[in-house]
GROMACS .gro file of C-alpha atoms in nm:
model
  307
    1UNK     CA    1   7.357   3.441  -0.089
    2UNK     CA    2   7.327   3.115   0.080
    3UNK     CA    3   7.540   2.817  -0.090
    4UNK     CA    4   7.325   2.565  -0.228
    5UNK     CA    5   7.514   2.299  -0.120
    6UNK     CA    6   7.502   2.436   0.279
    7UNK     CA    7   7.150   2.453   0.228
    8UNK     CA    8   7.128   2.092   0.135
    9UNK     CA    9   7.304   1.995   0.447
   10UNK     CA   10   6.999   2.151   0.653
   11UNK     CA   11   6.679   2.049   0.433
   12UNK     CA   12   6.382   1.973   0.636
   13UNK     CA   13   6.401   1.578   0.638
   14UNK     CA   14   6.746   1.475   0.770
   15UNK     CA   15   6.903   1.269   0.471
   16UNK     CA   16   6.881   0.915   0.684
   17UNK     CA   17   6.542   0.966   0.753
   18UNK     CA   18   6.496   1.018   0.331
   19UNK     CA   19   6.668   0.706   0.239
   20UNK     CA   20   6.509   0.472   0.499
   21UNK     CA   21   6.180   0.617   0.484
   22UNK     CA   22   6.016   0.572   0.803
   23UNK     CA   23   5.767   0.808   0.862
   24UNK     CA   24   5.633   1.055   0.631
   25UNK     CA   25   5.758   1.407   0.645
   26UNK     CA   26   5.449   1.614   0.655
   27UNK     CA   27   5.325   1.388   0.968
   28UNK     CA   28   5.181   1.655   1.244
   29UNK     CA   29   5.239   1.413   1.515
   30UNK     CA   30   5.660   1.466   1.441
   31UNK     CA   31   5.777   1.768   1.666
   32UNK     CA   32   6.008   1.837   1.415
   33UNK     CA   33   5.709   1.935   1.180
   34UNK     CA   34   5.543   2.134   1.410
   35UNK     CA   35   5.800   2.371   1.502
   36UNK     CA   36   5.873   2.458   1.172
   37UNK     CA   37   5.493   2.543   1.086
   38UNK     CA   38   5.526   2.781   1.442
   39UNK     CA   39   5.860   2.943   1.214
   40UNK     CA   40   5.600   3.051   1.003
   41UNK     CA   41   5.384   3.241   1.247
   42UNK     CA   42   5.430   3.600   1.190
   43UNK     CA   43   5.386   3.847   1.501
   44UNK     CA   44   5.486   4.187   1.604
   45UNK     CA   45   5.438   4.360   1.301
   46UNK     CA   46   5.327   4.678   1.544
   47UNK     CA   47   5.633   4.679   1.758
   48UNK     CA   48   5.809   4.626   1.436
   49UNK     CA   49   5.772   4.961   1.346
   50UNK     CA   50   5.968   5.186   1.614
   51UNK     CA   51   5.930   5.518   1.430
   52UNK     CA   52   5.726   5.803   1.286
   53UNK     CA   53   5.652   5.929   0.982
   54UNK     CA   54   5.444   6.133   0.762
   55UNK     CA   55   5.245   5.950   0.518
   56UNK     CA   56   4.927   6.044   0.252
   57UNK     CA   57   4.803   5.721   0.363
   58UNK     CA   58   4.711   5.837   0.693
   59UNK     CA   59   4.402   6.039   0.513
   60UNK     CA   60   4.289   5.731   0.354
   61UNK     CA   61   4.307   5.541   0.688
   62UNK     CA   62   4.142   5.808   0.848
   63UNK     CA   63   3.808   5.795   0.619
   64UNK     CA   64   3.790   5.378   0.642
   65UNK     CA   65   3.811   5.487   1.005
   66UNK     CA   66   3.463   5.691   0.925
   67UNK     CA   67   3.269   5.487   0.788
   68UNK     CA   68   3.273   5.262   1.103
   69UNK     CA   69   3.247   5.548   1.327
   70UNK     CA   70   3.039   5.847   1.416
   71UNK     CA   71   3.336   6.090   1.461
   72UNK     CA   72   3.390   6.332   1.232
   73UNK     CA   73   3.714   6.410   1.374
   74UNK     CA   74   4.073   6.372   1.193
   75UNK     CA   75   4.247   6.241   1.465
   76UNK     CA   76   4.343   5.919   1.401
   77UNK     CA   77   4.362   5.798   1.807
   78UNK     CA   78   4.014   5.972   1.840
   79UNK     CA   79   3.855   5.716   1.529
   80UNK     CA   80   4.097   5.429   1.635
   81UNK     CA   81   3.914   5.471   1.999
   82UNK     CA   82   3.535   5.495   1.910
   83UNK     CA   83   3.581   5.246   1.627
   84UNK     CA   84   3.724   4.973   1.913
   85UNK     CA   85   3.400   5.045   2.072
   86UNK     CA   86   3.209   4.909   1.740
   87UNK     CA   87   3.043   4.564   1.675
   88UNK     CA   88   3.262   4.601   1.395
   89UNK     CA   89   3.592   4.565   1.588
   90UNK     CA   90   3.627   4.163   1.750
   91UNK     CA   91   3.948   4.096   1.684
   92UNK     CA   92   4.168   4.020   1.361
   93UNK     CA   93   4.219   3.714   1.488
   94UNK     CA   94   3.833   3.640   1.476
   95UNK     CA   95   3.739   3.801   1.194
   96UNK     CA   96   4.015   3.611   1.003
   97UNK     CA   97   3.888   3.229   1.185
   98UNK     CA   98   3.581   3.337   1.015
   99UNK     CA   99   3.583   3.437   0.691
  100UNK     CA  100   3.485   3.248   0.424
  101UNK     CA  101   3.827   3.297   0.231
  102UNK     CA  102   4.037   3.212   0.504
  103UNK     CA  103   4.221   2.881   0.378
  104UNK     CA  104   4.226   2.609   0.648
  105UNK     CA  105   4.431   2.298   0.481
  106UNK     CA  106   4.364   1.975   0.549
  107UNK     CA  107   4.641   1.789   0.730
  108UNK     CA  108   4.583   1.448   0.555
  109UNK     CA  109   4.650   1.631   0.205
  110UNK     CA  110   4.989   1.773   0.327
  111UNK     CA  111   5.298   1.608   0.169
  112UNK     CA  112   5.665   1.742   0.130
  113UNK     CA  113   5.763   2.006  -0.135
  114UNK     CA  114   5.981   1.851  -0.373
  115UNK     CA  115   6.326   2.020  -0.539
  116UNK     CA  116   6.141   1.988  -0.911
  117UNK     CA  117   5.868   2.182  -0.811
  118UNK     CA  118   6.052   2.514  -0.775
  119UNK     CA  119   6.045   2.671  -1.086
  120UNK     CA  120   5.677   2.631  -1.140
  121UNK     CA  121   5.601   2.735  -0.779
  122UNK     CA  122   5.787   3.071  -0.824
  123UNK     CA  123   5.602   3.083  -1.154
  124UNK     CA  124   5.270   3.066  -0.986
  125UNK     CA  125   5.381   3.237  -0.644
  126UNK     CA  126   5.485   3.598  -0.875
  127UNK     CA  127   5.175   3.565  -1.055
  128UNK     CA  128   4.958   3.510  -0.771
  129UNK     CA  129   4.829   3.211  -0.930
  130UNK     CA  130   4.918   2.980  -0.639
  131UNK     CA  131   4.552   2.915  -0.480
  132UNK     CA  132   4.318   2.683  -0.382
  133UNK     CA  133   4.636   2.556  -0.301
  134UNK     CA  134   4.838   2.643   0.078
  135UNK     CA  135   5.155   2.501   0.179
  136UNK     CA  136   5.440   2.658   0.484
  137UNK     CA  137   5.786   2.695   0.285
  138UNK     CA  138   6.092   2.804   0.364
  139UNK     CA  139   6.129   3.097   0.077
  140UNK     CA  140   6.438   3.337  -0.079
  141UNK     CA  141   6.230   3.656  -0.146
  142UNK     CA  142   6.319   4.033  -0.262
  143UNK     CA  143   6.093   4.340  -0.157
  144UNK     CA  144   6.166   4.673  -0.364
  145UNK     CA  145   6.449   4.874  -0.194
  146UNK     CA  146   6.223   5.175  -0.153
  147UNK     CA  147   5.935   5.027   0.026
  148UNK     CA  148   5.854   5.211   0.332
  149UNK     CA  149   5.628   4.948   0.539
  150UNK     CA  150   5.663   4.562   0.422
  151UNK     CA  151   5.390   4.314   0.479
  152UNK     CA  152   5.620   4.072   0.642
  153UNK     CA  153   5.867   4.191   0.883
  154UNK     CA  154   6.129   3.929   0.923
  155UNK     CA  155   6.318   3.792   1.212
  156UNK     CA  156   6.661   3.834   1.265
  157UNK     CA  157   6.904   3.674   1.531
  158UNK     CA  158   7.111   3.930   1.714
  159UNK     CA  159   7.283   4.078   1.991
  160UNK     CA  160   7.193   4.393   2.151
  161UNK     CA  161   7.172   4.564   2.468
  162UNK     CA  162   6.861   4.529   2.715
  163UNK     CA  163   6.683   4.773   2.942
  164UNK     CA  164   6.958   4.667   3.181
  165UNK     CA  165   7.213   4.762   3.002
  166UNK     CA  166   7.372   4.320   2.933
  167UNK     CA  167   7.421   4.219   2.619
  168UNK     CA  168   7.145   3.929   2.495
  169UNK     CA  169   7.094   3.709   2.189
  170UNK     CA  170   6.762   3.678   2.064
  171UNK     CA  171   6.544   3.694   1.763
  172UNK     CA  172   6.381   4.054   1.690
  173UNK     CA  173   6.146   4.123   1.464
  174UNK     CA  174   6.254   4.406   1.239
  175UNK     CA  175   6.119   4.553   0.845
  176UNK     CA  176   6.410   4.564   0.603
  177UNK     CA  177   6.442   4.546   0.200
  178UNK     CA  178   6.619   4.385  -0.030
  179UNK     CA  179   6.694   4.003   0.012
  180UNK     CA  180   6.517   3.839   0.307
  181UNK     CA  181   6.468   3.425   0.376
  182UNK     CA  182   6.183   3.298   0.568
  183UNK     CA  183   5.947   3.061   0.646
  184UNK     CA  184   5.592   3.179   0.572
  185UNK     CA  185   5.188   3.064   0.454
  186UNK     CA  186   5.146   3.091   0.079
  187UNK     CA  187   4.846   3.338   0.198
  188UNK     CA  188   5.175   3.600   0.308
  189UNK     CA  189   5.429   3.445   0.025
  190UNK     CA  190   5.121   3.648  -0.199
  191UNK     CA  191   5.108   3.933   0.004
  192UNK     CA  192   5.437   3.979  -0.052
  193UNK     CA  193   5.386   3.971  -0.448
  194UNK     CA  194   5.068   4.201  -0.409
  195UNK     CA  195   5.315   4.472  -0.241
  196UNK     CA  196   5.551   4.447  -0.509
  197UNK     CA  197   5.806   4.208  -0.393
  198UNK     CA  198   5.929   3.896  -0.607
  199UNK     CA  199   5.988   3.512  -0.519
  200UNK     CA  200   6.330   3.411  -0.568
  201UNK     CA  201   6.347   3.062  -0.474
  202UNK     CA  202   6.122   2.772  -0.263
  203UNK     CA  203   6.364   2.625  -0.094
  204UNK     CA  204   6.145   2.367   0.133
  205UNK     CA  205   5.852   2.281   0.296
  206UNK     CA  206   5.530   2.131   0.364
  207UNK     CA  207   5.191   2.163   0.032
  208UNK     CA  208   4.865   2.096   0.097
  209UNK     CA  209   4.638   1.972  -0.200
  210UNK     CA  210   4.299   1.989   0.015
  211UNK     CA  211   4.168   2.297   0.190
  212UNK     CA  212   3.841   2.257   0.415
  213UNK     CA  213   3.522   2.424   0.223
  214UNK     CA  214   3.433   2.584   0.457
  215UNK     CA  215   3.637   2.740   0.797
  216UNK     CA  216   3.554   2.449   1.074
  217UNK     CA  217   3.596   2.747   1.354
  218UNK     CA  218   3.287   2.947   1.222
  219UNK     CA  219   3.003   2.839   1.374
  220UNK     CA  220   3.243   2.868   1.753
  221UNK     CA  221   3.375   3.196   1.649
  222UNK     CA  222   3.058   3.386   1.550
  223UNK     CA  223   2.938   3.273   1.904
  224UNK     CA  224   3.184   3.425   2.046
  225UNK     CA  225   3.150   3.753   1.865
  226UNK     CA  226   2.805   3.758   1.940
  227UNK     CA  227   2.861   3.715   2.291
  228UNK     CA  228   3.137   3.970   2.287
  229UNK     CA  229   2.898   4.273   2.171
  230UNK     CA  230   2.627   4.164   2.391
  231UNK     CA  231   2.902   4.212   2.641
  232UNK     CA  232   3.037   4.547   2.517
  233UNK     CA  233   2.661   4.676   2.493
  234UNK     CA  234   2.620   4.567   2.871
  235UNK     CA  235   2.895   4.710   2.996
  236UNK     CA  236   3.064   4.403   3.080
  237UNK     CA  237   3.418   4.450   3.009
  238UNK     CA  238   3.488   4.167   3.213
  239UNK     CA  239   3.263   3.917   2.987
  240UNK     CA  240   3.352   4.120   2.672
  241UNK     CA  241   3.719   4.024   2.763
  242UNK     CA  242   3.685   3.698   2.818
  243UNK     CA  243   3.495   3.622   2.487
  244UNK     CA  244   3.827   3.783   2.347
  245UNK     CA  245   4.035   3.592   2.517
  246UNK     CA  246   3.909   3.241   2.413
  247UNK     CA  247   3.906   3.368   2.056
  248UNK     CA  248   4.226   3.492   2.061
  249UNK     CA  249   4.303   3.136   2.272
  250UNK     CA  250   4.160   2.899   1.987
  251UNK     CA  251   4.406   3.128   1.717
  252UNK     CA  252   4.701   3.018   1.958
  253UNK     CA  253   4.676   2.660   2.064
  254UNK     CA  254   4.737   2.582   1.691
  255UNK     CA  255   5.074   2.726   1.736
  256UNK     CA  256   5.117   2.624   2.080
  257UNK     CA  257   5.517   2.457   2.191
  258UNK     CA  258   5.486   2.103   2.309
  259UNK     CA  259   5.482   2.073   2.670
  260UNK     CA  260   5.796   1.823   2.689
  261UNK     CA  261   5.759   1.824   3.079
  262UNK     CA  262   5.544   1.714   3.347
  263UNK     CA  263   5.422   1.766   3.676
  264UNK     CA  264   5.378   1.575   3.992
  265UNK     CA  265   5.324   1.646   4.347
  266UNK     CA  266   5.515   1.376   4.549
  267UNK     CA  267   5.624   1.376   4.874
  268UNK     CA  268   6.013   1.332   5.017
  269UNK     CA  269   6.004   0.931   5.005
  270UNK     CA  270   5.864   0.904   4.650
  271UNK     CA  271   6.125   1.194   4.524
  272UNK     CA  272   6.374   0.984   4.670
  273UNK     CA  273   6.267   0.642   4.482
  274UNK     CA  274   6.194   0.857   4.163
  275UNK     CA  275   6.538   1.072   4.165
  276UNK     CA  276   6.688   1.058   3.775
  277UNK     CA  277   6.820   1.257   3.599
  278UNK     CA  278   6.505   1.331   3.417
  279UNK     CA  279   6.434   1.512   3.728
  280UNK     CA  280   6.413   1.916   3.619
  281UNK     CA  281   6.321   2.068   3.951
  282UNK     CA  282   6.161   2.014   4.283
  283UNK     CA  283   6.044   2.282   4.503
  284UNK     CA  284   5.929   2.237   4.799
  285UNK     CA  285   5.555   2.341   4.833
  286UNK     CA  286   5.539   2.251   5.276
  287UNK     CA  287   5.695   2.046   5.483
  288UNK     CA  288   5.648   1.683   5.321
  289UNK     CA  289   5.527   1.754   4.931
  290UNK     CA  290   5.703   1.911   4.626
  291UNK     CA  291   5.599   1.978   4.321
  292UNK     CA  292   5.846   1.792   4.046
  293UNK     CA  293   5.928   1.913   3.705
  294UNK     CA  294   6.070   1.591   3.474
  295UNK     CA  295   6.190   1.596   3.129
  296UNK     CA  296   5.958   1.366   2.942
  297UNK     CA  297   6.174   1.057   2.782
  298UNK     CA  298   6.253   1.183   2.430
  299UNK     CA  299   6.239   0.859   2.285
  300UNK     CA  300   5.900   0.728   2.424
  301UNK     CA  301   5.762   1.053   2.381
  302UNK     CA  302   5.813   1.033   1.990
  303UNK     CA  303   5.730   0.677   1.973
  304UNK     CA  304   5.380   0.763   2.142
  305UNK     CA  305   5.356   0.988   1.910
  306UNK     CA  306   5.359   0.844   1.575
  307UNK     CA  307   5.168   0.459   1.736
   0.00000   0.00000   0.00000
């Protein structure tokens, strides 16, 4: 278990930035916010699974499978294929920027989770009592230690061997029981609870008091849809792919990493003035031009940021 007093070393607002207050700490505009709201972004969950097994379940998938498809056939790849042929299939990541009980909080209502408000949380989180409110925290959580296939993998640091047979570091996304800390939505802290795991501890994070009424992607994404099985009816995989794509692109950019760089095509003199070492890379593109990479200036990057 993680010492308390470590974890106080490493809370989300750095302990000079508490005592002079400065900025606010759920501010969207602070890098430092943003990447921990992409720590809670939870991908994979296919590749995740490496193995096969033999499950009851599969019968029950089989027969949702059904009712969206004409096949009367039990194999699952069979149903899986015709039902991706259905208006029915666009996407998860559509269907979920759609729905009406998708929870879309509103940035101005964030504000940081406070020590105090642990016990209750937890209280609320195990009996999924949490909503209308959302909030990103960084949680202590237990699933049971016989549960085949967890809602929410989690992500582990490690060392293993690549397809080229080096050694690399990296994080990999993997299912495990028992103990687990992450950073997740309240939407999968309840999942969690709904598959039988149980909240330990909040540790920190960002709440949100306001959620929008209604989901302000909608209108966009039922366009897209729309467009998509006109597509699909065509023919037009190349239409039907690109609806997809910008669906699936919208879902991202919320997530995306800030582009700390930028780009310039400049020719041998001005590289020469401009040389610092802000400088990433130059390659040359002819004769006389290169395209330069620099580091954007940390300082006035932030400051731009929160004028």
């Amino acid at each position: 278990m993680v010492e308390e007093e470590w974890y106080e070393s490493t809370r989300m607002v750095p302990t000079k930035h508490r005592k002079r207050k400065r900025r606010k700490v759920h501010l969207h505009t602070s890098p430092f916010i943003r990447y921990f709201i992409r720590q809670s972004i939870e991908g994979g969950r296919v590749s995740a699974n490496r193995k096969s097994f033999e499950t009851n379940r599969m019968d029950d998938i089989c027969n949702v499978l059904k009712e969206f498809s004409e096949t009367r056939s039990d194999n699952i790849i069979d149903l899986f294929k015709e039902y991706s042929k259905s208006k029915k299939d666009n996407g998860l990541y559509a269907s979920a920027m759609s729905d009406l009980d998708s929870e879309y909080p509103k940035a101005e209502s964030g504000r940081p989770f406070l020590p105090e408000e642990n016990k209750g949380f937890v209280k609320l989180f195990n009996e999924q009592q949490f909503r209308p409110r959302t909030a990103i925290l960084k949680v202590w959580f237990e699933y049971p230690t016989n549960m085949f296939f967890q809602p929410i993998p989690a992500k582990d640091k490690i060392t293993f061997t690549n397809k080229e047979g080096n050694k690399e570091t990296g994080t990999k996304i993997r299912f495990r029981n028992g103990f687990c800390s992450e950073v997740l939505t309240s939407v999968d802290i309840q999942e969690i609870v709904k598959a039988g795991g149980r909240i330990i501890r909040i540790l920190d994070g960002i709440v949100y008091e306001e959620n929008f009424k209604t989901p302000p992607y909608k209108d966009y994404i039922l366009i897209l849809r729309d467009l998509r099985n006109k597509y699909k009816r065509e023919g037009n995989i190349v239409g039907s792919n690109c609806m997809k794509l910008l669906g699936n692109s919208l879902y991202g950019k919320s997530i995306q990493k800030d582009i700390t760089t930028s780009r310039h095509l400049w020719s041998e003199a001005t590289l020469k003035v401009n040389f610092d070492s802000h400088v990433k890379s130059y390659p040359k593109v002819n004769e006389t031009q290169y395209i330069v990479e620099k580091k954007k200036n940390l300082t006035v990057y932030l400051l731009n940021l929160h004028d």
